mmCIF file of C-alpha atoms and ligand atoms in Angstrom:
data_model
loop_
_atom_site.group_PDB
_atom_site.id
_atom_site.type_symbol
_atom_site.label_atom_id
_atom_site.label_comp_id
_atom_site.label_asym_id
_atom_site.label_seq_id
_atom_site.Cartn_x
_atom_site.Cartn_y
_atom_site.Cartn_z
ATOM 1 C CA UNK A 55 89.922 127.730 99.543
ATOM 2 C CA UNK A 56 91.650 124.328 99.666
ATOM 3 C CA UNK A 57 89.595 121.359 98.442
ATOM 4 C CA UNK A 58 87.308 119.608 100.956
ATOM 5 C CA UNK A 59 88.995 116.249 100.309
ATOM 6 C CA UNK A 60 92.569 117.320 99.732
ATOM 7 C CA UNK A 61 94.667 114.553 98.200
ATOM 8 C CA UNK A 62 97.103 116.883 96.410
ATOM 9 C CA UNK A 63 99.905 116.159 98.884
ATOM 10 C CA UNK A 64 100.660 115.058 102.434
ATOM 11 C CA UNK A 65 102.158 118.527 102.961
ATOM 12 C CA UNK A 66 98.616 119.902 103.454
ATOM 13 C CA UNK A 67 98.244 118.201 106.852
ATOM 14 C CA UNK A 68 97.113 120.383 109.739
ATOM 15 C CA UNK A 69 98.919 120.178 113.107
ATOM 16 C CA UNK A 70 97.153 117.888 115.592
ATOM 17 C CA UNK A 71 95.568 119.258 118.790
ATOM 18 C CA UNK A 72 98.492 117.699 120.742
ATOM 19 C CA UNK A 73 100.929 119.602 118.513
ATOM 20 C CA UNK A 74 99.205 122.934 119.088
ATOM 21 C CA UNK A 75 99.235 122.265 122.819
ATOM 22 C CA UNK A 76 102.934 121.350 122.778
ATOM 23 C CA UNK A 77 103.750 124.438 120.694
ATOM 24 C CA UNK A 78 101.961 126.707 123.159
ATOM 25 C CA UNK A 79 103.862 125.237 126.116
ATOM 26 C CA UNK A 80 107.300 124.832 124.492
ATOM 27 C CA UNK A 81 110.293 126.041 126.507
ATOM 28 C CA UNK A 82 112.448 127.936 124.018
ATOM 29 C CA UNK A 83 115.790 129.736 123.757
ATOM 30 C CA UNK A 84 118.216 131.035 121.160
ATOM 31 C CA UNK A 85 119.104 127.997 119.074
ATOM 32 C CA UNK A 86 122.038 129.744 117.380
ATOM 33 C CA UNK A 87 123.557 129.772 120.889
ATOM 34 C CA UNK A 88 122.495 126.110 121.235
ATOM 35 C CA UNK A 89 120.104 127.163 123.995
ATOM 36 C CA UNK A 90 116.710 125.968 122.794
ATOM 37 C CA UNK A 91 115.965 122.904 124.946
ATOM 38 C CA UNK A 92 113.028 121.815 122.802
ATOM 39 C CA UNK A 93 115.093 121.850 119.598
ATOM 40 C CA UNK A 94 117.903 120.005 121.375
ATOM 41 C CA UNK A 95 115.384 117.396 122.508
ATOM 42 C CA UNK A 96 113.947 116.960 119.004
ATOM 43 C CA UNK A 97 117.417 116.645 117.453
ATOM 44 C CA UNK A 98 118.477 114.036 120.018
ATOM 45 C CA UNK A 99 115.226 112.098 119.592
ATOM 46 C CA UNK A 100 115.539 112.077 115.797
ATOM 47 C CA UNK A 101 119.156 110.911 115.976
ATOM 48 C CA UNK A 102 118.264 108.155 118.429
ATOM 49 C CA UNK A 103 115.328 106.932 116.324
ATOM 50 C CA UNK A 104 117.386 106.789 113.123
ATOM 51 C CA UNK A 105 120.442 105.234 114.756
ATOM 52 C CA UNK A 106 122.757 108.219 114.249
ATOM 53 C CA UNK A 107 124.799 110.331 116.674
ATOM 54 C CA UNK A 108 123.297 113.767 116.102
ATOM 55 C CA UNK A 109 120.482 115.681 114.435
ATOM 56 C CA UNK A 110 119.856 119.147 113.010
ATOM 57 C CA UNK A 111 116.477 120.852 112.641
ATOM 58 C CA UNK A 112 116.192 122.557 109.253
ATOM 59 C CA UNK A 113 113.452 124.615 107.660
ATOM 60 C CA UNK A 114 112.444 122.136 104.945
ATOM 61 C CA UNK A 115 113.375 118.946 103.149
ATOM 62 C CA UNK A 116 114.935 121.057 100.411
ATOM 63 C CA UNK A 117 117.164 122.807 102.943
ATOM 64 C CA UNK A 118 118.034 119.472 104.562
ATOM 65 C CA UNK A 119 119.188 117.944 101.292
ATOM 66 C CA UNK A 120 121.075 121.124 100.371
ATOM 67 C CA UNK A 121 122.824 121.365 103.750
ATOM 68 C CA UNK A 122 123.728 117.674 103.493
ATOM 69 C CA UNK A 123 125.128 117.837 99.955
ATOM 70 C CA UNK A 124 127.058 121.040 100.687
ATOM 71 C CA UNK A 125 128.512 119.423 103.815
ATOM 72 C CA UNK A 126 129.580 116.227 102.047
ATOM 73 C CA UNK A 127 130.945 117.807 98.864
ATOM 74 C CA UNK A 128 133.358 120.528 97.802
ATOM 75 C CA UNK A 129 133.198 122.487 94.544
ATOM 76 C CA UNK A 130 133.935 120.184 91.606
ATOM 77 C CA UNK A 131 132.784 117.061 93.431
ATOM 78 C CA UNK A 132 130.127 114.804 91.920
ATOM 79 C CA UNK A 133 127.015 113.342 93.496
ATOM 80 C CA UNK A 134 125.539 110.199 91.946
ATOM 81 C CA UNK A 135 121.723 110.432 91.941
ATOM 82 C CA UNK A 136 118.638 109.147 90.144
ATOM 83 C CA UNK A 137 117.299 110.877 87.034
ATOM 84 C CA UNK A 138 113.832 111.043 88.616
ATOM 85 C CA UNK A 139 114.980 112.056 92.098
ATOM 86 C CA UNK A 140 113.393 114.989 93.889
ATOM 87 C CA UNK A 141 116.813 116.488 94.611
ATOM 88 C CA UNK A 142 117.680 116.539 90.906
ATOM 89 C CA UNK A 143 114.278 117.665 89.596
ATOM 90 C CA UNK A 144 112.443 119.659 92.227
ATOM 91 C CA UNK A 145 114.987 121.578 94.324
ATOM 92 C CA UNK A 146 116.276 123.957 91.640
ATOM 93 C CA UNK A 147 119.561 121.932 91.627
ATOM 94 C CA UNK A 148 120.583 124.130 94.554
ATOM 95 C CA UNK A 149 123.620 121.939 95.214
ATOM 96 C CA UNK A 150 124.944 122.856 91.744
ATOM 97 C CA UNK A 151 123.909 126.518 91.895
ATOM 98 C CA UNK A 152 125.227 127.210 95.388
ATOM 99 C CA UNK A 153 127.832 124.477 95.862
ATOM 100 C CA UNK A 154 129.463 123.945 92.464
ATOM 101 C CA UNK A 155 128.591 120.246 92.885
ATOM 102 C CA UNK A 156 127.829 118.294 89.693
ATOM 103 C CA UNK A 157 125.129 115.617 89.401
ATOM 104 C CA UNK A 158 126.211 112.297 87.849
ATOM 105 C CA UNK A 159 122.878 110.861 86.760
ATOM 106 C CA UNK A 160 121.859 107.190 86.933
ATOM 107 C CA UNK A 161 118.467 105.827 85.777
ATOM 108 C CA UNK A 162 115.949 105.186 88.535
ATOM 109 C CA UNK A 163 114.438 101.710 88.276
ATOM 110 C CA UNK A 164 110.636 101.285 88.605
ATOM 111 C CA UNK A 165 111.076 100.573 92.337
ATOM 112 C CA UNK A 166 112.998 103.818 92.863
ATOM 113 C CA UNK A 167 116.344 102.079 93.251
ATOM 114 C CA UNK A 168 119.571 102.663 91.324
ATOM 115 C CA UNK A 169 121.227 99.488 90.004
ATOM 116 C CA UNK A 170 124.434 98.717 91.864
ATOM 117 C CA UNK A 171 126.239 98.183 88.558
ATOM 118 C CA UNK A 172 125.007 101.590 87.329
ATOM 119 C CA UNK A 173 126.242 103.285 90.504
ATOM 120 C CA UNK A 174 129.608 101.574 90.180
ATOM 121 C CA UNK A 175 129.885 102.635 86.532
ATOM 122 C CA UNK A 176 129.128 106.247 87.541
ATOM 123 C CA UNK A 177 132.058 106.398 89.980
ATOM 124 C CA UNK A 178 134.769 108.284 88.120
ATOM 125 C CA UNK A 179 138.337 107.006 88.154
ATOM 126 C CA UNK A 180 141.039 109.306 89.513
ATOM 127 C CA UNK A 181 141.976 111.058 86.288
ATOM 128 C CA UNK A 182 142.911 114.655 85.517
ATOM 129 C CA UNK A 183 139.985 114.897 83.062
ATOM 130 C CA UNK A 184 137.240 113.882 85.469
ATOM 131 C CA UNK A 185 135.274 115.299 88.377
ATOM 132 C CA UNK A 186 135.757 113.763 91.817
ATOM 133 C CA UNK A 187 133.069 111.257 92.823
ATOM 134 C CA UNK A 188 132.144 112.042 96.391
ATOM 135 C CA UNK A 189 128.594 111.015 97.266
ATOM 136 C CA UNK A 190 125.697 108.703 96.382
ATOM 137 C CA UNK A 191 122.192 110.043 97.064
ATOM 138 C CA UNK A 192 119.159 107.724 97.347
ATOM 139 C CA UNK A 193 115.465 108.612 97.812
ATOM 140 C CA UNK A 194 113.256 106.585 100.176
ATOM 141 C CA UNK A 195 110.306 106.492 99.632
ATOM 142 C CA UNK A 196 110.523 107.542 96.002
ATOM 143 C CA UNK A 197 108.129 110.360 95.164
ATOM 144 C CA UNK A 198 107.973 109.979 91.367
ATOM 145 C CA UNK A 199 108.055 106.190 91.619
ATOM 146 C CA UNK A 200 104.678 105.998 93.331
ATOM 147 C CA UNK A 201 106.030 106.064 96.875
ATOM 148 C CA UNK A 202 108.070 102.881 96.312
ATOM 149 C CA UNK A 203 110.397 102.006 99.180
ATOM 150 C CA UNK A 204 113.966 100.763 99.368
ATOM 151 C CA UNK A 205 114.738 97.791 101.626
ATOM 152 C CA UNK A 206 117.339 97.611 104.410
ATOM 153 C CA UNK A 207 119.308 95.003 102.385
ATOM 154 C CA UNK A 208 119.432 97.200 99.278
ATOM 155 C CA UNK A 209 120.372 100.302 101.285
ATOM 156 C CA UNK A 210 123.180 98.394 103.020
ATOM 157 C CA UNK A 211 124.476 97.146 99.664
ATOM 158 C CA UNK A 212 124.627 100.707 98.295
ATOM 159 C CA UNK A 213 126.348 101.923 101.478
ATOM 160 C CA UNK A 214 128.961 99.157 101.146
ATOM 161 C CA UNK A 215 129.551 99.966 97.497
ATOM 162 C CA UNK A 216 129.891 103.694 98.192
ATOM 163 C CA UNK A 217 132.156 103.219 101.198
ATOM 164 C CA UNK A 218 134.384 100.708 99.381
ATOM 165 C CA UNK A 219 135.050 103.411 96.787
ATOM 166 C CA UNK A 220 135.616 106.143 99.371
ATOM 167 C CA UNK A 221 132.207 107.788 98.747
ATOM 168 C CA UNK A 222 129.551 108.667 101.321
ATOM 169 C CA UNK A 223 125.830 107.870 101.198
ATOM 170 C CA UNK A 224 123.055 110.432 101.690
ATOM 171 C CA UNK A 225 119.388 109.440 101.835
ATOM 172 C CA UNK A 226 116.625 111.866 100.941
ATOM 173 C CA UNK A 227 114.214 110.232 103.346
ATOM 174 C CA UNK A 228 111.472 112.851 103.148
ATOM 175 C CA UNK A 229 109.060 109.922 103.721
ATOM 176 C CA UNK A 230 111.453 107.383 105.271
ATOM 177 C CA UNK A 231 108.974 106.637 108.074
ATOM 178 C CA UNK A 232 106.444 105.564 105.431
ATOM 179 C CA UNK A 233 109.135 103.210 104.099
ATOM 180 C CA UNK A 234 109.717 101.753 107.561
ATOM 181 C CA UNK A 235 106.023 101.322 108.404
ATOM 182 C CA UNK A 236 105.215 99.752 105.022
ATOM 183 C CA UNK A 237 107.923 97.103 105.530
ATOM 184 C CA UNK A 238 107.324 96.773 109.264
ATOM 185 C CA UNK A 239 111.009 97.415 109.992
ATOM 186 C CA UNK A 240 112.654 99.766 112.469
ATOM 187 C CA UNK A 241 113.557 102.967 110.630
ATOM 188 C CA UNK A 242 117.104 102.480 111.974
ATOM 189 C CA UNK A 243 117.491 99.583 109.544
ATOM 190 C CA UNK A 244 116.959 102.031 106.680
ATOM 191 C CA UNK A 245 119.022 104.915 108.067
ATOM 192 C CA UNK A 246 121.938 103.624 110.138
ATOM 193 C CA UNK A 247 124.169 102.624 107.208
ATOM 194 C CA UNK A 248 123.868 106.049 105.559
ATOM 195 C CA UNK A 249 126.239 108.903 106.386
ATOM 196 C CA UNK A 250 123.362 111.383 106.410
ATOM 197 C CA UNK A 251 119.586 111.233 106.170
ATOM 198 C CA UNK A 252 117.056 114.047 105.726
ATOM 199 C CA UNK A 253 113.439 113.414 106.695
ATOM 200 C CA UNK A 254 110.372 115.670 106.745
ATOM 201 C CA UNK A 255 108.285 116.367 109.834
ATOM 202 C CA UNK A 256 105.853 118.356 107.713
ATOM 203 C CA UNK A 257 104.503 115.639 105.393
ATOM 204 C CA UNK A 258 102.725 112.510 106.632
ATOM 205 C CA UNK A 259 103.967 113.141 110.179
ATOM 206 C CA UNK A 260 101.719 116.247 110.112
ATOM 207 C CA UNK A 261 103.940 118.835 111.796
ATOM 208 C CA UNK A 262 103.421 122.348 110.377
ATOM 209 C CA UNK A 263 107.093 123.077 109.571
ATOM 210 C CA UNK A 264 110.474 121.445 109.478
ATOM 211 C CA UNK A 265 112.762 118.606 108.541
ATOM 212 C CA UNK A 266 115.683 116.990 110.351
ATOM 213 C CA UNK A 267 119.127 115.950 109.089
ATOM 214 C CA UNK A 268 120.872 113.196 111.048
ATOM 215 C CA UNK A 269 124.466 111.956 110.860
ATOM 216 C CA UNK A 270 127.641 111.639 112.902
ATOM 217 C CA UNK A 271 128.396 114.326 115.494
ATOM 218 C CA UNK A 272 131.216 115.632 113.327
ATOM 219 C CA UNK A 273 129.030 115.726 110.205
ATOM 220 C CA UNK A 274 126.244 117.571 112.047
ATOM 221 C CA UNK A 275 128.754 120.061 113.516
ATOM 222 C CA UNK A 276 129.753 121.021 109.973
ATOM 223 C CA UNK A 277 126.150 120.847 108.711
ATOM 224 C CA UNK A 278 125.171 123.343 111.436
ATOM 225 C CA UNK A 279 127.635 125.850 109.986
ATOM 226 C CA UNK A 280 126.201 125.205 106.517
ATOM 227 C CA UNK A 281 122.632 125.730 107.758
ATOM 228 C CA UNK A 282 123.689 129.091 109.194
ATOM 229 C CA UNK A 283 125.212 130.334 105.932
ATOM 230 C CA UNK A 284 121.942 129.388 104.197
ATOM 231 C CA UNK A 285 119.972 131.515 106.645
ATOM 232 C CA UNK A 286 118.601 128.550 108.578
ATOM 233 C CA UNK A 287 119.639 129.588 112.101
ATOM 234 C CA UNK A 288 116.149 129.965 113.553
ATOM 235 C CA UNK A 289 116.453 131.257 117.158
ATOM 236 C CA UNK A 290 113.361 130.314 119.282
ATOM 237 C CA UNK A 291 112.232 127.619 116.842
ATOM 238 C CA UNK A 292 111.465 125.301 119.749
ATOM 239 C CA UNK A 293 107.885 126.335 118.985
ATOM 240 C CA UNK A 294 108.289 124.367 115.752
ATOM 241 C CA UNK A 295 110.370 121.589 117.286
ATOM 242 C CA UNK A 296 107.659 120.928 119.883
ATOM 243 C CA UNK A 297 105.302 119.862 117.088
ATOM 244 C CA UNK A 298 108.129 117.769 115.628
ATOM 245 C CA UNK A 299 108.490 115.846 118.881
ATOM 246 C CA UNK A 300 104.771 115.037 118.811
ATOM 247 C CA UNK A 301 105.179 114.000 115.157
ATOM 248 C CA UNK A 302 107.909 111.502 116.069
ATOM 249 C CA UNK A 303 106.280 110.140 119.205
ATOM 250 C CA UNK A 304 102.607 109.987 118.137
ATOM 251 C CA UNK A 305 102.329 110.105 114.357
ATOM 252 C CA UNK A 306 104.593 107.366 113.002
ATOM 253 C CA UNK A 307 102.546 104.206 113.564
ATOM 254 C CA UNK A 308 99.364 105.741 112.154
ATOM 255 C CA UNK A 309 101.038 106.077 108.713
ATOM 256 C CA UNK A 310 99.737 102.518 108.195
ATOM 257 C CA UNK A 311 96.212 104.010 107.941
ATOM 258 C CA UNK A 312 97.384 106.231 105.093
ATOM 259 C CA UNK A 313 98.776 103.185 103.307
ATOM 260 C CA UNK A 314 95.452 101.356 103.772
ATOM 261 C CA UNK A 315 93.566 104.355 102.379
ATOM 262 C CA UNK A 316 95.922 104.558 99.395
ATOM 263 C CA UNK A 317 95.256 100.885 98.616
ATOM 264 C CA UNK A 318 91.514 101.502 99.016
ATOM 265 C CA UNK A 319 91.726 104.349 96.505
ATOM 266 C CA UNK A 320 93.731 102.325 93.978
ATOM 267 C CA UNK A 321 91.398 99.359 94.348
ATOM 268 C CA UNK A 322 88.384 101.604 93.668
ATOM 269 C CA UNK A 323 90.103 103.226 90.702
ATOM 270 C CA UNK A 324 90.805 99.811 89.181
ATOM 271 C CA UNK A 325 87.036 99.360 88.747
ATOM 272 C CA UNK A 326 86.439 102.723 87.048
ATOM 273 C CA UNK A 327 86.524 103.325 83.281
ATOM 274 C CA UNK A 328 89.327 105.365 81.715
ATOM 275 C CA UNK A 329 91.743 105.356 84.654
ATOM 276 C CA UNK A 330 94.591 102.933 85.409
ATOM 277 C CA UNK A 331 96.085 102.937 88.893
ATOM 278 C CA UNK A 332 99.760 102.105 89.232
ATOM 279 C CA UNK A 333 100.962 99.758 92.003
ATOM 280 C CA UNK A 334 100.657 101.288 95.491
ATOM 281 C CA UNK A 335 103.512 100.880 97.974
ATOM 282 C CA UNK A 336 102.863 103.503 100.663
ATOM 283 C CA UNK A 337 100.685 106.652 100.675
ATOM 284 C CA UNK A 338 101.051 107.795 97.052
ATOM 285 C CA UNK A 339 98.682 106.742 94.266
ATOM 286 C CA UNK A 340 99.442 107.529 90.656
ATOM 287 C CA UNK A 341 96.939 106.712 87.959
ATOM 288 C CA UNK A 342 96.966 107.040 84.216
ATOM 289 C CA UNK A 343 94.033 108.803 82.505
ATOM 290 C CA UNK A 344 92.935 107.432 79.147
ATOM 291 C CA UNK A 345 89.347 108.574 78.760
ATOM 292 C CA UNK A 346 87.292 109.870 75.795
ATOM 293 C CA UNK A 347 86.309 113.105 77.592
ATOM 294 C CA UNK A 348 89.111 113.810 80.055
ATOM 295 C CA UNK A 349 92.848 114.173 80.070
ATOM 296 C CA UNK A 350 94.676 114.439 83.399
ATOM 297 C CA UNK A 351 94.424 118.242 83.564
ATOM 298 C CA UNK A 352 90.691 118.447 82.810
ATOM 299 C CA UNK A 353 89.914 115.586 85.194
ATOM 300 C CA UNK A 354 91.891 117.387 87.899
ATOM 301 C CA UNK A 355 89.801 120.512 87.269
ATOM 302 C CA UNK A 356 86.501 118.617 87.242
ATOM 303 C CA UNK A 357 87.441 116.960 90.556
ATOM 304 C CA UNK A 358 88.422 120.306 92.051
ATOM 305 C CA UNK A 359 84.975 121.706 91.179
ATOM 306 C CA UNK A 360 83.482 118.923 93.306
ATOM 307 C CA UNK A 361 85.838 119.571 96.215
ATOM 308 C CA UNK A 362 88.388 116.823 95.545
ATOM 309 C CA UNK A 363 92.032 117.866 95.222
ATOM 310 C CA UNK A 364 94.451 115.769 93.149
ATOM 311 C CA UNK A 365 97.418 116.818 91.015
ATOM 312 C CA UNK A 366 97.854 116.247 87.268
ATOM 313 C CA UNK A 367 101.634 116.010 87.222
ATOM 314 C CA UNK A 368 101.914 115.084 83.533
ATOM 315 C CA UNK A 369 99.483 115.036 80.579
ATOM 316 C CA UNK A 370 98.324 111.476 81.202
ATOM 317 C CA UNK A 371 98.926 110.971 84.897
ATOM 318 C CA UNK A 372 97.346 112.122 88.181
ATOM 319 C CA UNK A 373 98.759 111.827 91.699
ATOM 320 C CA UNK A 374 96.753 111.454 94.913
ATOM 321 C CA UNK A 375 98.390 111.303 98.357
ATOM 322 C CA UNK A 376 96.741 110.067 101.550
ATOM 323 C CA UNK A 377 97.546 111.554 104.954
ATOM 324 C CA UNK A 378 96.359 112.427 108.466
ATOM 325 C CA UNK A 379 92.898 113.994 108.199
ATOM 326 C CA UNK A 380 91.811 111.749 105.318
ATOM 327 C CA UNK A 381 89.488 108.916 106.376
ATOM 328 C CA UNK A 382 88.313 105.857 104.471
ATOM 329 C CA UNK A 383 84.956 107.635 104.044
ATOM 330 C CA UNK A 384 86.691 110.504 102.226
ATOM 331 C CA UNK A 385 88.262 108.010 99.825
ATOM 332 C CA UNK A 386 84.860 106.424 99.174
ATOM 333 C CA UNK A 387 83.347 109.858 98.522
ATOM 334 C CA UNK A 388 86.181 110.774 96.134
ATOM 335 C CA UNK A 389 85.625 107.470 94.307
ATOM 336 C CA UNK A 390 81.876 108.186 94.002
ATOM 337 C CA UNK A 391 82.640 111.590 92.492
ATOM 338 C CA UNK A 392 85.141 110.040 90.094
ATOM 339 C CA UNK A 393 82.655 107.354 89.128
ATOM 340 C CA UNK A 394 80.016 109.965 88.298
ATOM 341 C CA UNK A 395 82.489 111.998 86.207
ATOM 342 C CA UNK A 396 84.006 109.080 84.324
ATOM 343 C CA UNK A 397 80.827 107.125 83.559
ATOM 344 C CA UNK A 398 78.481 110.151 83.258
HETATM 345 C C1 PLP B 435 108.821 116.950 99.646
HETATM 346 C C2 PLP B 435 110.127 116.326 99.297
HETATM 347 C C3 PLP B 435 111.332 117.008 99.498
HETATM 348 C C4 PLP B 435 111.394 118.471 99.891
HETATM 349 O O1 PLP B 435 110.758 118.796 101.042
HETATM 350 P P1 PLP B 435 110.221 120.324 101.261
HETATM 351 O O2 PLP B 435 109.989 120.321 102.723
HETATM 352 O O3 PLP B 435 108.992 120.438 100.429
HETATM 353 O O4 PLP B 435 111.309 121.243 100.848
HETATM 354 C C5 PLP B 435 112.491 116.332 99.220
HETATM 355 N N1 PLP B 435 112.486 115.081 98.759
HETATM 356 C C6 PLP B 435 111.353 114.394 98.544
HETATM 357 C C7 PLP B 435 111.422 112.991 98.055
HETATM 358 C C8 PLP B 435 110.130 114.989 98.791
HETATM 359 O O5 PLP B 435 108.999 114.320 98.553
#
């Protein structure tokens, strides 16, 4: 049984009643023939919202990043990415395994960014000894950096730098709508300058399945071939896309509630003994555990026994993620349970 108050991830969200309704009514067809009107509608909507020409429904964020990197790069090419990025750490380095693409690692800063000077230094000169630099990959919001977001100005500066050196820019925007809502900017301002963006429908936007890759029409044409070779040609997946359309039309603005609840949680934690919340930027709260009776793992287990789900992602650090289905009252209840454990 999942925990009653499940803050382990925003991937645990249930589809909304409107999503279930839309799924039941979806007009579908064979998408490998390009004949699923609901998928076509979702792809066009996603492209329009992010300021790109075309979109591609994929099975997951992992598949979206993989399709994107395989489409941008040939074997022996290098992708410049952060040492703490999800694509480097949590996707089995599929781009290297399946694509013969090499990561060129740059340190992530506390705000999730890569320094421009570090990116520039990682671009390899044209030399018979070196790999070919082909792509820069950013993450917005940054999962391991507490959901920190990148700004439009920073993203544009990285795009300029990449393009001036003949490289392309990919954004792993699994939570790019959280980044847009937190800064009160149009998501286009974060996406338009990139050559490709992947975002997840199945996290805070609450759809049951799916991610979308957006880019130029030509890029998406080639990405569609790549999705097929990876087994991602999904036939009547308009049933899934229907929920994705509801996610994009009804579930974006409410992400602000998740950000409020994350701040509420961090504020409460700051008054409890033995835990130290890190700065909150969007819907992810990390806190350090330095307590006489608990480390992160045992506190996670004690919380789970009381029906509160959080994840101990390292010996001294726990992550909690707010999302649709979590109310302020749930946060207050989780804080009461934590208070009883930590001061008891
Ligand atoms: C969740 C996540 C992904 C992968 O998405 P899945 O749908 O779980 O494959 C990629 N990047 C980031 C930053 C994520 O948080």
